[in-house]
Amino acid sequence: AQKSTFPFLKICSPSALIGFTESAKCHHLRKMFEDAYKSPISCIIIDDIEKLIEFNPIGLRFHNSVAQALMVLCKTLPPPNKRLLVIATSSNKEVMEQMEIDKSFDSHIHIPCLTSRNDISAVMQELQSFSHDERESIARKMKSSAFIAIKSLIRMIGTAEEAEKDERVSTFLSLLE
């Protein structure tokens, strides 16, 4: 197999693995890491670990083999002259600690929820979402305080931007409530 010299980026999201068995998920994860090692510089993003392992707080159920595979793959050092950055997201720090998945990563970064109208406006500005007039209208009509995760906000913005032009602001405000 020919080795790639270009940086490698792969995103593993639970939505891409819907219907996969536990063993198929483990195989998919192992293949992602093997592919990453073919490039001198690689990045793997594992989005929403809880959904990937199918964590369920009722009865504390999850796919242990997928969690174990993830932990082993993340702890394993890449081959010589290969660099790999693994970024994983989770919305439940306590679950990651209980399962000890958190120990598979060298650093943990807490992303606080957005709490003000200014935070939300800044995100819309940075994403260049909505028109200037729409952003101003949203800022005027929005409550002064909020409590929303950045990922949820981005999803809401995307949903609202898909609405009819004259309904985008009201759609966004409805989703925000």
CSV table of C-alpha atoms in Angstrom, one decimal, residues 19-139:
chain,number,residue,atom,x,y,z
A,19,GLY,CA,-27.1,0.1,12.5
A,20,PHE,CA,-23.5,-1.1,13.0
A,21,THR,CA,-23.0,-4.0,15.4
A,22,GLU,CA,-20.5,-3.7,18.3
A,23,SER,CA,-17.9,-5.6,16.4
A,24,ALA,CA,-18.5,-3.6,13.2
A,25,LYS,CA,-18.0,-0.4,15.2
A,26,CYS,CA,-14.8,-1.7,16.7
A,27,HIS,CA,-13.5,-2.7,13.2
A,28,HIS,CA,-14.5,0.8,11.9
A,29,LEU,CA,-12.5,2.5,14.7
A,30,ARG,CA,-9.5,0.2,14.2
A,31,LYS,CA,-9.5,0.9,10.5
A,32,MET,CA,-9.7,4.7,11.1
A,33,PHE,CA,-6.6,4.5,13.3
A,34,GLU,CA,-4.7,2.2,10.8
A,35,ASP,CA,-5.5,4.7,8.0
A,36,ALA,CA,-4.4,7.6,10.1
A,37,TYR,CA,-1.0,5.9,10.6
A,38,LYS,CA,-0.4,5.9,6.9
A,39,SER,CA,0.0,9.7,6.9
A,40,PRO,CA,2.9,11.4,8.8
A,41,ILE,CA,0.4,13.9,10.4
A,42,SER,CA,-3.2,12.8,11.2
A,43,CYS,CA,-6.2,14.0,13.2
A,44,ILE,CA,-9.2,11.9,14.2
A,45,ILE,CA,-12.3,13.5,15.7
A,46,ILE,CA,-14.5,11.2,17.6
A,47,ASP,CA,-17.8,13.1,18.1
A,48,ASP,CA,-20.2,12.3,20.9
A,49,ILE,CA,-18.6,9.3,22.6
A,50,GLU,CA,-21.7,8.5,24.6
A,51,LYS,CA,-23.8,7.9,21.5
A,52,LEU,CA,-21.0,6.0,19.8
A,53,ILE,CA,-20.9,3.5,22.7
A,54,GLU,CA,-24.7,3.7,23.0
A,55,PHE,CA,-24.6,4.8,26.6
A,56,ASN,CA,-27.9,4.6,28.3
A,57,PRO,CA,-28.2,6.0,31.9
A,58,ILE,CA,-31.2,3.7,32.6
A,59,GLY,CA,-29.6,0.6,33.8
A,60,LEU,CA,-26.2,2.0,33.0
A,61,ARG,CA,-25.9,0.1,29.7
A,62,PHE,CA,-23.3,0.7,26.9
A,63,HIS,CA,-21.2,-1.2,24.5
A,64,ASN,CA,-18.2,-2.2,26.5
A,65,SER,CA,-16.3,-3.6,23.6
A,66,VAL,CA,-16.6,-0.3,21.7
A,67,ALA,CA,-15.5,1.6,24.8
A,68,GLN,CA,-12.6,-0.7,25.4
A,69,ALA,CA,-11.5,-0.5,21.7
A,70,LEU,CA,-11.7,3.3,21.8
A,71,MET,CA,-9.6,3.4,25.0
A,72,VAL,CA,-6.9,1.1,23.7
A,73,LEU,CA,-6.7,2.8,20.3
A,74,CYS,CA,-6.4,6.3,21.9
A,75,LYS,CA,-3.8,5.1,24.4
A,76,THR,CA,-1.6,3.4,21.8
A,77,LEU,CA,1.3,5.5,20.6
A,78,PRO,CA,1.5,6.0,16.8
A,79,PRO,CA,4.4,4.3,14.9
A,80,PRO,CA,7.7,6.2,14.8
A,81,ASN,CA,7.7,9.3,12.7
A,82,LYS,CA,3.9,9.5,12.7
A,83,ARG,CA,1.9,12.1,14.6
A,84,LEU,CA,-1.7,11.7,15.5
A,85,LEU,CA,-4.1,14.1,17.3
A,86,VAL,CA,-7.3,12.5,18.6
A,87,ILE,CA,-10.1,14.9,19.6
A,88,ALA,CA,-13.2,13.4,21.2
A,89,THR,CA,-16.3,15.2,22.3
A,90,SER,CA,-18.6,14.3,25.2
A,91,SER,CA,-21.4,16.1,26.9
A,92,ASN,CA,-21.2,14.0,30.1
A,93,LYS,CA,-17.9,14.3,32.0
A,94,GLU,CA,-19.1,12.2,34.8
A,95,VAL,CA,-19.9,9.2,32.5
A,96,MET,CA,-16.4,9.5,30.9
A,97,GLU,CA,-14.8,9.5,34.4
A,98,GLN,CA,-16.9,6.5,35.6
A,99,MET,CA,-16.0,4.5,32.6
A,100,GLU,CA,-12.4,5.8,32.7
A,101,ILE,CA,-12.4,6.8,29.1
A,102,ASP,CA,-11.2,10.2,30.2
A,103,LYS,CA,-7.8,8.6,31.1
A,104,SER,CA,-7.3,7.8,27.4
A,105,PHE,CA,-6.7,11.5,26.7
A,106,ASP,CA,-3.9,13.7,27.8
A,107,SER,CA,-5.9,16.9,28.0
A,108,HIS,CA,-9.5,17.8,28.8
A,109,ILE,CA,-11.0,21.1,27.8
A,110,HIS,CA,-14.3,22.1,29.3
A,111,ILE,CA,-16.4,24.3,26.9
A,112,PRO,CA,-18.9,26.2,29.0
A,113,CYS,CA,-22.4,26.9,27.8
A,114,LEU,CA,-23.2,30.2,26.3
A,115,THR,CA,-25.1,32.3,28.8
A,116,SER,CA,-25.8,35.7,27.2
A,117,ARG,CA,-27.4,37.3,24.2
A,118,ASN,CA,-23.9,38.7,23.4
A,119,ASP,CA,-22.4,35.2,23.4
A,120,ILE,CA,-25.1,34.0,20.9
A,121,SER,CA,-24.7,37.1,18.7
A,122,ALA,CA,-20.9,36.6,18.7
A,123,VAL,CA,-21.3,33.0,17.4
A,124,MET,CA,-23.8,34.1,14.7
A,125,GLN,CA,-21.3,36.8,13.7
A,126,GLU,CA,-18.4,34.4,13.6
A,127,LEU,CA,-20.3,31.8,11.6
A,128,GLN,CA,-21.5,34.6,9.3
A,129,SER,CA,-25.0,33.2,9.7
A,130,PHE,CA,-28.1,35.2,8.9
A,131,SER,CA,-27.9,38.6,7.3
A,132,HIS,CA,-26.9,41.6,9.3
A,133,ASP,CA,-30.5,42.7,9.6
A,134,GLU,CA,-31.6,39.3,10.7
A,135,ARG,CA,-28.9,39.2,13.4
A,136,GLU,CA,-30.0,42.6,14.7
A,137,SER,CA,-33.6,41.5,14.7
A,138,ILE,CA,-32.7,38.3,16.6
A,139,ALA,CA,-30.6,40.3,19.1
